[in-house]
mmCIF file of C-alpha atoms in Angstrom:
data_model
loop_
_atom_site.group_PDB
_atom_site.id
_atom_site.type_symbol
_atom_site.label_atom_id
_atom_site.label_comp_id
_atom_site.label_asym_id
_atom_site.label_seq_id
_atom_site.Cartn_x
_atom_site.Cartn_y
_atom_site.Cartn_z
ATOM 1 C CA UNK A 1 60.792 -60.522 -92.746
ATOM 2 C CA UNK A 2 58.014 -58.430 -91.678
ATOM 3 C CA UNK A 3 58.369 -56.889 -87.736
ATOM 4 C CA UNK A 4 56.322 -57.799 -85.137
ATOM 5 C CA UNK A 5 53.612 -56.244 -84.662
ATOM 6 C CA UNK A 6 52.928 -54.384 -81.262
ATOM 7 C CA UNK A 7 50.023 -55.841 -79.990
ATOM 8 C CA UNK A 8 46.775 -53.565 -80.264
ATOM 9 C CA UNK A 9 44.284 -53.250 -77.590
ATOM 10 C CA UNK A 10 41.854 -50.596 -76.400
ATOM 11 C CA UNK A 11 41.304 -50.001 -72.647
ATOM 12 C CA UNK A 12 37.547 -49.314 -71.423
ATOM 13 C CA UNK A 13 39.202 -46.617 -69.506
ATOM 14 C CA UNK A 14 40.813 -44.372 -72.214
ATOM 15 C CA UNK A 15 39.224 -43.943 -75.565
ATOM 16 C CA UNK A 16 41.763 -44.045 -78.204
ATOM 17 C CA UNK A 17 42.765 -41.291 -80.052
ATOM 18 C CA UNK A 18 42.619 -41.351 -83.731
ATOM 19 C CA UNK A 19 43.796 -39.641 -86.583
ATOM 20 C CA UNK A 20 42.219 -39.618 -90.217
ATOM 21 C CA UNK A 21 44.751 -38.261 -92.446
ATOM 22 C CA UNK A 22 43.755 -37.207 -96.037
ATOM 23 C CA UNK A 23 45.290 -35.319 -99.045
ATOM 24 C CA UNK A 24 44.593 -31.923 -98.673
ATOM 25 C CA UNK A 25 48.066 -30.878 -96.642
ATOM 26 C CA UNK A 26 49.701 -32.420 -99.637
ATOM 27 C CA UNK A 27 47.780 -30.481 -101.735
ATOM 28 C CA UNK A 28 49.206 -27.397 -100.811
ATOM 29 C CA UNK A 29 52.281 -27.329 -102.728
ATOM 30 C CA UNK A 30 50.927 -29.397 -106.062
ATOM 31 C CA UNK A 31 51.044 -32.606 -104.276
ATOM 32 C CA UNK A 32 48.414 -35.566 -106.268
ATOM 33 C CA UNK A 33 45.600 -34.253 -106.565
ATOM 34 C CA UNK A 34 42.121 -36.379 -107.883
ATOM 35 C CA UNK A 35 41.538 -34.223 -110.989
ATOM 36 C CA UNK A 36 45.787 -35.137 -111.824
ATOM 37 C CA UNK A 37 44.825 -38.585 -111.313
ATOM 38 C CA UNK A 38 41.962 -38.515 -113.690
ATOM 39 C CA UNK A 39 44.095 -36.506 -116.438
ATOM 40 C CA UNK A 40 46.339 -39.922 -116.173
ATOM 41 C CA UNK A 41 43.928 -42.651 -116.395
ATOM 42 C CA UNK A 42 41.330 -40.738 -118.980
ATOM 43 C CA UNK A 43 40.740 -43.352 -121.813
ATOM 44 C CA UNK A 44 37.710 -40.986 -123.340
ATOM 45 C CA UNK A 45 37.354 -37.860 -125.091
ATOM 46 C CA UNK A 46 35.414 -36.206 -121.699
ATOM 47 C CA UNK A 47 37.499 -33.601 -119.484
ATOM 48 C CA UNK A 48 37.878 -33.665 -115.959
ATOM 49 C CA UNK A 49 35.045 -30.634 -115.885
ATOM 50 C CA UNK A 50 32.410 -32.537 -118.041
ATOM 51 C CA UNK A 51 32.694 -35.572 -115.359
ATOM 52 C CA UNK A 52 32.022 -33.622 -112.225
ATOM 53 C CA UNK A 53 28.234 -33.961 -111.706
ATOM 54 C CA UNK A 54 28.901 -37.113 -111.073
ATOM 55 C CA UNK A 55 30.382 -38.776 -107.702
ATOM 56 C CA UNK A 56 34.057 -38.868 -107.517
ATOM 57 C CA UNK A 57 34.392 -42.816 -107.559
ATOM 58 C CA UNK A 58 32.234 -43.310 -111.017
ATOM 59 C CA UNK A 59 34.218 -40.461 -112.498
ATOM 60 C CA UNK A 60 37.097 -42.856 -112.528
ATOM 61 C CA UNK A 61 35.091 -45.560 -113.993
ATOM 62 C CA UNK A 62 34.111 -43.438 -116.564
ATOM 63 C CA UNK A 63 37.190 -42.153 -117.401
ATOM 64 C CA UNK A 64 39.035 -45.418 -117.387
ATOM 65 C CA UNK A 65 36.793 -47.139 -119.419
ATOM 66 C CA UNK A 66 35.859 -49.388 -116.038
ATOM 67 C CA UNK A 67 39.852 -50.570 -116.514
ATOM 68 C CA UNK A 68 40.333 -48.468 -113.003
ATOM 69 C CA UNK A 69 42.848 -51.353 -111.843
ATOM 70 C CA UNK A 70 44.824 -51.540 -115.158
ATOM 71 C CA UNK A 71 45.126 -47.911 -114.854
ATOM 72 C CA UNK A 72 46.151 -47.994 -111.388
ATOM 73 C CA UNK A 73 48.860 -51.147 -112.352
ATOM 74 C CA UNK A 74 50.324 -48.850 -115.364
ATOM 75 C CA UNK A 75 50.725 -46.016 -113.106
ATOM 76 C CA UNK A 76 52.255 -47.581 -109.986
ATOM 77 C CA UNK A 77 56.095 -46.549 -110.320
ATOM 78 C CA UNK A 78 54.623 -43.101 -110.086
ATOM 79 C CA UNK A 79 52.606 -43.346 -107.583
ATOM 80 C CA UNK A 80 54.787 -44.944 -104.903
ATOM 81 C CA UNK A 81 57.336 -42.671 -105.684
ATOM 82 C CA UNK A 82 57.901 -40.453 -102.555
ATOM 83 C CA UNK A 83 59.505 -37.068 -102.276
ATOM 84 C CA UNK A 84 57.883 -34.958 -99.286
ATOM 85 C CA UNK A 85 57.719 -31.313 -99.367
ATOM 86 C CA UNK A 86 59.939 -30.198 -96.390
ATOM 87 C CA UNK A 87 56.407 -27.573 -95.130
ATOM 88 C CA UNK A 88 54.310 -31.127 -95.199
ATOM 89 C CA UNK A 89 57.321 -33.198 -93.479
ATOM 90 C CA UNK A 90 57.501 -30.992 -90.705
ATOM 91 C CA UNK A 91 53.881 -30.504 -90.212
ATOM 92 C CA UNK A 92 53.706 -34.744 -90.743
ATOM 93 C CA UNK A 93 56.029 -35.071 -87.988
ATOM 94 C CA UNK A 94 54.458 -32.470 -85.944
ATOM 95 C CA UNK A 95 51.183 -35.114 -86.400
ATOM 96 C CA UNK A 96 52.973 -38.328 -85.730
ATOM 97 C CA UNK A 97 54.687 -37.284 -82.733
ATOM 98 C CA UNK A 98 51.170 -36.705 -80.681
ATOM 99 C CA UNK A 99 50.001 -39.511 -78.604
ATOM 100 C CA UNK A 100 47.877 -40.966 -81.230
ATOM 101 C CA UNK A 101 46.956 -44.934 -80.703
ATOM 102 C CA UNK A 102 46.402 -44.996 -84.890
ATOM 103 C CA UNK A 103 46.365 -43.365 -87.969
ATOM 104 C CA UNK A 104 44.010 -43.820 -90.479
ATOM 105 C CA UNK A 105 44.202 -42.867 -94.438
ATOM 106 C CA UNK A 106 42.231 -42.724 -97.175
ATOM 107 C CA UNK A 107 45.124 -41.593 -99.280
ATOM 108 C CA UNK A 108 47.011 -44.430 -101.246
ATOM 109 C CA UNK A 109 50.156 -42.976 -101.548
ATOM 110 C CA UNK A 110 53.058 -42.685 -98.581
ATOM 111 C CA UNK A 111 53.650 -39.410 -97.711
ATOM 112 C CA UNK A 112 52.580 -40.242 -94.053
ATOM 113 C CA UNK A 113 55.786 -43.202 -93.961
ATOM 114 C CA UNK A 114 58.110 -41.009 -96.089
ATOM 115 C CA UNK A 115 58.162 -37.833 -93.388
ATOM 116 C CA UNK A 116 59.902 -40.376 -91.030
ATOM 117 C CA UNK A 117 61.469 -43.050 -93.173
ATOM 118 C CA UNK A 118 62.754 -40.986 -96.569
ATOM 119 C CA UNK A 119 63.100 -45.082 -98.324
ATOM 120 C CA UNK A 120 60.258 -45.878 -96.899
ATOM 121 C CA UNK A 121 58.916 -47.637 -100.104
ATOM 122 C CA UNK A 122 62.382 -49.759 -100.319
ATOM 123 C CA UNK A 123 61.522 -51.682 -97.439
ATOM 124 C CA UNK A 124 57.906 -51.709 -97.050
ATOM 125 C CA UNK A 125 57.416 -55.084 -96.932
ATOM 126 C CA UNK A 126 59.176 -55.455 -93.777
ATOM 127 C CA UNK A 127 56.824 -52.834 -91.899
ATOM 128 C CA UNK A 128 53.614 -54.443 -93.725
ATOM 129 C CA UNK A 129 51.710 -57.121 -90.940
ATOM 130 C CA UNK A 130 48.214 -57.838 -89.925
ATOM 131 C CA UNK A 131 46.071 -58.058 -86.829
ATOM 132 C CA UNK A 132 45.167 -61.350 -85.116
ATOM 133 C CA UNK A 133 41.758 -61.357 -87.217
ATOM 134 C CA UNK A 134 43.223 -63.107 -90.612
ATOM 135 C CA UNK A 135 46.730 -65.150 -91.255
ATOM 136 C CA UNK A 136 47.711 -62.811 -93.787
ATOM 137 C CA UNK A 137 48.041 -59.724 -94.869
ATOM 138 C CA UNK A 138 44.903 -59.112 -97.056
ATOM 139 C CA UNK A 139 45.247 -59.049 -100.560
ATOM 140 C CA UNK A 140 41.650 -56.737 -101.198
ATOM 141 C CA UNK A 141 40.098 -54.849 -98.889
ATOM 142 C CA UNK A 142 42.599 -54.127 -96.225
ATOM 143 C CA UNK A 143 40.453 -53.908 -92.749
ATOM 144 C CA UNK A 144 43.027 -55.729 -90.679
ATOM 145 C CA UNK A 145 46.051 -55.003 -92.429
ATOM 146 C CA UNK A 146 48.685 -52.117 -91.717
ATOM 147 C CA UNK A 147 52.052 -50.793 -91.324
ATOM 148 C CA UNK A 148 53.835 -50.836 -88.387
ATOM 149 C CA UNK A 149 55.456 -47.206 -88.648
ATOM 150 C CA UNK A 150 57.981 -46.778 -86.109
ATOM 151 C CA UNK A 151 58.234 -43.147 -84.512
ATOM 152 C CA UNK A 152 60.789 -42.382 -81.864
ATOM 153 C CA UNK A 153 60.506 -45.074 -79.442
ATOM 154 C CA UNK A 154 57.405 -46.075 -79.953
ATOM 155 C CA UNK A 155 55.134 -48.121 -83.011
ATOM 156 C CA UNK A 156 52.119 -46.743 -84.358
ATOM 157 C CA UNK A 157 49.951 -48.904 -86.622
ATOM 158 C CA UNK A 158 48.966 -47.127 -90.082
ATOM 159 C CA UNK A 159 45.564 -48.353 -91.846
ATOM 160 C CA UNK A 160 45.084 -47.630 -95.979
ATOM 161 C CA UNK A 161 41.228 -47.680 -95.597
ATOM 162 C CA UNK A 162 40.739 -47.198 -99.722
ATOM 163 C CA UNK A 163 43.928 -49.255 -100.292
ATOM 164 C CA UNK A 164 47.291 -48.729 -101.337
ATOM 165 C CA UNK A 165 49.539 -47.478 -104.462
ATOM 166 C CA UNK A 166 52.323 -50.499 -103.822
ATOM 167 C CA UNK A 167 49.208 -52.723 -104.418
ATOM 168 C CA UNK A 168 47.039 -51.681 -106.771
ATOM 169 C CA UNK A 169 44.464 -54.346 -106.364
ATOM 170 C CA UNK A 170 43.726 -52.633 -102.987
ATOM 171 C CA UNK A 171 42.545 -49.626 -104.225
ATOM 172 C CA UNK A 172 38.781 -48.822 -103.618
ATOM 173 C CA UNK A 173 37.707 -47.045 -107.028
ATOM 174 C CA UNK A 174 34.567 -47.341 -108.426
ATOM 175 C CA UNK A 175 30.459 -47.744 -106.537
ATOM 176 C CA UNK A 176 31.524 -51.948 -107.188
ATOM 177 C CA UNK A 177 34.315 -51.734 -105.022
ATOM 178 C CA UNK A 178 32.891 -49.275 -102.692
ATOM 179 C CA UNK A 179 29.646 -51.093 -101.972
ATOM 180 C CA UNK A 180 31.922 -54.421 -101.473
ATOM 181 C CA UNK A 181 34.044 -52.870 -98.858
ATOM 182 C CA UNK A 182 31.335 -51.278 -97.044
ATOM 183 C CA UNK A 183 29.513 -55.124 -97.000
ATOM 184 C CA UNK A 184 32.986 -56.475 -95.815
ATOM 185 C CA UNK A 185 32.283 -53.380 -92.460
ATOM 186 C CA UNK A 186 28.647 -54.168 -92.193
ATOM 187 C CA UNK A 187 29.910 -58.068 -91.712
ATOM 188 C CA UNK A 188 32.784 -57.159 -89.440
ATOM 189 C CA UNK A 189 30.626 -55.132 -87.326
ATOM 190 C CA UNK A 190 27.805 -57.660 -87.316
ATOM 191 C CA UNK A 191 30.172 -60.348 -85.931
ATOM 192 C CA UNK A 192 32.187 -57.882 -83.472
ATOM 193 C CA UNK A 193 29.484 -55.786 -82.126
ATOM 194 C CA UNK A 194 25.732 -57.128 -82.946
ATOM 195 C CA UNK A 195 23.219 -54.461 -82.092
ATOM 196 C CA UNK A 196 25.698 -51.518 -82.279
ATOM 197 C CA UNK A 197 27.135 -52.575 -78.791
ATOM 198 C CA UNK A 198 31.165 -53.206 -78.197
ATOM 199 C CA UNK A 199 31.711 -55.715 -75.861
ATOM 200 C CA UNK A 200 34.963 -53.712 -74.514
ATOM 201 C CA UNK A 201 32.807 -52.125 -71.389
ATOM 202 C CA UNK A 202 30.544 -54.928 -70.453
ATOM 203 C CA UNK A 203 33.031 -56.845 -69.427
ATOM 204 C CA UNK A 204 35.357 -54.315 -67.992
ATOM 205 C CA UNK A 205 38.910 -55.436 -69.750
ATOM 206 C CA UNK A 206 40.916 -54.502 -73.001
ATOM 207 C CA UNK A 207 39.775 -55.219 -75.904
ATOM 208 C CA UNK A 208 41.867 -56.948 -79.002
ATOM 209 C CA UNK A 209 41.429 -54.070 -81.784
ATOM 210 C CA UNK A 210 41.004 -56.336 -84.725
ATOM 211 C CA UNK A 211 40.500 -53.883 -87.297
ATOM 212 C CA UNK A 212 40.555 -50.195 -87.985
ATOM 213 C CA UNK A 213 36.798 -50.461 -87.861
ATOM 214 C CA UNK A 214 37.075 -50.451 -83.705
ATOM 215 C CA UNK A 215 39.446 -47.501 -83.361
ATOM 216 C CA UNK A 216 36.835 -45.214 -85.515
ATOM 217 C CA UNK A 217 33.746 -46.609 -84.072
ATOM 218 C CA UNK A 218 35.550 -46.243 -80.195
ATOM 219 C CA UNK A 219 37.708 -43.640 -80.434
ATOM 220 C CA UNK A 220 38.216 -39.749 -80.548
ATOM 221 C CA UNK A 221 38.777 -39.403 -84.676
ATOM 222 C CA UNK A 222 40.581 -36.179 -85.704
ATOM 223 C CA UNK A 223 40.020 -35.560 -89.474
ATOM 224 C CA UNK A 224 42.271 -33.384 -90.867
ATOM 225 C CA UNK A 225 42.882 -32.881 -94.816
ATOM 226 C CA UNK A 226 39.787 -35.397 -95.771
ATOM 227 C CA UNK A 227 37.096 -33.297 -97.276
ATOM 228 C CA UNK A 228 34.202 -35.847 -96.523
ATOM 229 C CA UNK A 229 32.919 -35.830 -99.979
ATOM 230 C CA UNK A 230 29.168 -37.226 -99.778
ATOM 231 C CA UNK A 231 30.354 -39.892 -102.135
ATOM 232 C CA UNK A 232 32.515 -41.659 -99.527
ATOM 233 C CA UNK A 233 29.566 -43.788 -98.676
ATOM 234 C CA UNK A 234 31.648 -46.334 -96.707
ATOM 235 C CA UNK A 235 32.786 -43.326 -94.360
ATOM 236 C CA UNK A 236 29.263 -41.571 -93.911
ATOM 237 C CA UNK A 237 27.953 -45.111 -93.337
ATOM 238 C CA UNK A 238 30.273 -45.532 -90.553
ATOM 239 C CA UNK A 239 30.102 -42.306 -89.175
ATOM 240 C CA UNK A 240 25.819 -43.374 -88.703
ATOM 241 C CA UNK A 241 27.033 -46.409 -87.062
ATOM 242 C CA UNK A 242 29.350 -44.509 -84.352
ATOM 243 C CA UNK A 243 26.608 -42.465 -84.007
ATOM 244 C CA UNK A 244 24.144 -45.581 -82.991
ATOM 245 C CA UNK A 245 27.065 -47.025 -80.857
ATOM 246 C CA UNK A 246 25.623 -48.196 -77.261
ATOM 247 C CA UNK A 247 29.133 -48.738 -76.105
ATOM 248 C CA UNK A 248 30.969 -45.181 -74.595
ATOM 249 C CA UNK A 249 32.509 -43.563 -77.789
ATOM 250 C CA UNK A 250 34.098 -40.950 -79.024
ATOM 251 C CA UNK A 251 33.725 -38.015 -81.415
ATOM 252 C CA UNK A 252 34.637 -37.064 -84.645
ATOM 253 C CA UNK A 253 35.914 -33.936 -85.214
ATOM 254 C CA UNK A 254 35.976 -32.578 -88.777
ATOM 255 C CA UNK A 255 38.865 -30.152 -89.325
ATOM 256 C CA UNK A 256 37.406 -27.684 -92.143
ATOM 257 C CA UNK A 257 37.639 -23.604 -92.952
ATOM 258 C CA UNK A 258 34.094 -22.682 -93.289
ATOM 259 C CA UNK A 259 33.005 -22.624 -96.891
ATOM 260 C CA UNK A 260 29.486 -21.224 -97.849
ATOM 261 C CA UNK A 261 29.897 -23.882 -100.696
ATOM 262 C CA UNK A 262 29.955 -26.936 -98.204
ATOM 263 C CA UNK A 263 27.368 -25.957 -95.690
ATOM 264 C CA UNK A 264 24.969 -28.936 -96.624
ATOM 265 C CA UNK A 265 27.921 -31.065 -95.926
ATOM 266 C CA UNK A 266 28.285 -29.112 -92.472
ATOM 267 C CA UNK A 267 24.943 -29.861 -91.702
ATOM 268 C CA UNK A 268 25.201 -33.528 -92.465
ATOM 269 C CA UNK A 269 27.708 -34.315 -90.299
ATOM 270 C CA UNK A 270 26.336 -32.388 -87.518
ATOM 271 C CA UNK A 271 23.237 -34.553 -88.061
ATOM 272 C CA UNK A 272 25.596 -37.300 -87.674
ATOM 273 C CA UNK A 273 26.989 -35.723 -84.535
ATOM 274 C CA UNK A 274 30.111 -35.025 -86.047
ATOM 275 C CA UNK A 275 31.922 -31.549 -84.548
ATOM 276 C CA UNK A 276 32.819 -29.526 -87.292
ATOM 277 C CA UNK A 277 35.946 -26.971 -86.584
ATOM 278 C CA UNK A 278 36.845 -24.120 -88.670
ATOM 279 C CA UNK A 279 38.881 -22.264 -86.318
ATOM 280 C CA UNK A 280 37.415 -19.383 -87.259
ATOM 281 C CA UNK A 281 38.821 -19.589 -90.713
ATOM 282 C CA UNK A 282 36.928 -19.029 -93.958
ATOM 283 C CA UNK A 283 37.218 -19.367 -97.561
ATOM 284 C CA UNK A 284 41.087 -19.978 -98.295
ATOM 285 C CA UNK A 285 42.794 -20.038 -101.438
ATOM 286 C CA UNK A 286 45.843 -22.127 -102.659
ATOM 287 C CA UNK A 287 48.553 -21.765 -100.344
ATOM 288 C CA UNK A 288 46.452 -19.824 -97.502
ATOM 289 C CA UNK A 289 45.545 -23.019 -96.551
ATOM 290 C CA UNK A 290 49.049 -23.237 -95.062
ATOM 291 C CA UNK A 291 47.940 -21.009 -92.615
ATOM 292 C CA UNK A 292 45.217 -23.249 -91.829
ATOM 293 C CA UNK A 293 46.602 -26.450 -92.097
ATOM 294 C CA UNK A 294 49.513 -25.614 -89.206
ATOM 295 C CA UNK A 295 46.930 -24.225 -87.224
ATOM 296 C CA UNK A 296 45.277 -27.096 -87.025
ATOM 297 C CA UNK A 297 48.445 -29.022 -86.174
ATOM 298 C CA UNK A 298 48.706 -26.778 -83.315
ATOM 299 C CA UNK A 299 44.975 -27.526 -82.110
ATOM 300 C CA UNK A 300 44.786 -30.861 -82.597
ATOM 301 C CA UNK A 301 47.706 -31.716 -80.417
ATOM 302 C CA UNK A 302 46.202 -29.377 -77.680
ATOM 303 C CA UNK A 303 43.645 -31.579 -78.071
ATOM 304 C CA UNK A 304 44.963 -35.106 -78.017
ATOM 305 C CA UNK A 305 47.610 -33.818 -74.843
ATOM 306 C CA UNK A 306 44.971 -32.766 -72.829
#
């Protein structure tokens, strides 16, 4: 049976405090990477290198032929299988133990359940539930579903934005699957907040958070490990639509050495009023990332216990 979920609400007088959680600390000692993934699902006689002018969701389409989800289904007993590196456990843990009200992923693996439940994937199901916005656990695009991860003696709900490895027919691969989720947003916010405005602070109580849409338009959204490609168009559309927000918000801050290569990107999300921190670091390699990785650990919850 799945566990109950804690009920989730944001208050009008704290803004929650968010954290966006992608693959690049896995990356740091060979975890999955994208171009791996592509190497596995290639039905063509292109390479990974002759795809790359193109955005990262139609490489896969490409690649697989547009069979992305039989791909995903053939490769599923590899993908949920979960053995954390002890470095990215501890720094996981580090991360999940800060006051965060939830954490969002784009990654569809469990690395995130694994630091703090080694079987996770054995039980799931039991830790799989759903806000008050649908009867069920969604079977596509996930905007109300999540995992109820507990931590010490507290829950903390878990959102796969792009879907999740268990569940392959979650996954968001592809500009079709892509533009459909980000119509599914552009409904949910329509309904919830018409005319970019929350109705949290006009009326002066808590809020039900329905979806994982409210805690990134509302809250503080630490994003750490997520490069922001330009091609996440569902991301960059919503990080526009905090932007227009009437309702008190929060930031985003975009956890990111400096990189002469990415400086466009810098620029975009500053236009989007996005805070971009290096922390002074620039240009790593391979495992000096490390360095910057647990520094930013050590930042963000500075940060998010202030």
């Amino acid at each position: 049976m799945p566990m109950r979920p804690t009920p989730l609400t944001i208050s009008p007088h704290r803004r929650p405090k968010v954290l966006l959680l992608g693959n690049g600390m896995n990356r740091v000692f060979g975890g999955a990477s994208w171009s791996g993934l592509l190497e596995k699902i290639n039905r063509t006689d292109f390479t990974a290198d002759q795809v790359k002018g193109i955005p990262f969701p139609m490489q896969a389409v490409l690649l697989s032929k547009d069979h992305v989800d039989v791909s995903l289904h053939d490769l599923q007993r590899e993908l949920t299988h979960c053995e954390v590196h002890p470095w990215l456990s501890e720094q996981l843990q580090r991360l999940l133990a800060m006051p965060f009200d939830c954490i969002l992923t784009p990654n569809f693996t469990y690395e995130i359940q694994c630091a703090v439940m080694p079987d996770f994937v054995d039980h799931a199901p039991r830790y799989r539930t759903h806000t008050s916005a649908v009867p069920l656990a969604e079977k596509g695009f996930m905007l109300h579903t999540y995992y109820n991860l507990p931590v010490g003696e507290r829950t903390l709900p878990l959102f796969h934005i792009h879907g999740e490895a268990r569940l392959p027919d979650t996954v968001i691969l592809g500009h079709y699957y892509y533009g459909n989720l980000l119509f599914c947003c552009d409904e949910y916010l329509t309904r919830r907040a018409p005319a970019c405005r929350y109705p949290l602070w006009a009326g002066g109580g808590e809020m039900k958070a329905l979806s994982w849409l409210d805690y990134f338009i509302l809250g503080d959204v630490y994003s750490l490990g997520f490069g922001f490609d330009t091609s996440e168009m569902d991301l960059w559309w919503l990080l526009c639509r905090k932007k227009r927000e009437r309702a008190d918000h929060g930031e985003l801050y975009f956890f990111e050495p400096e990189r002469k290569s990415a400086l466009t990107k810098k620029a975009l999300l500053e236009a989007y009023q996005a805070r971009c921190v290096t922390l002074g670091v620039s240009e790593p390699e391979g495992k000096d990332y490390r360095n910057f990785y647990e520094m930013a650990v050590r930042e963000i919850g500075r940060r998010v216990q202030a």
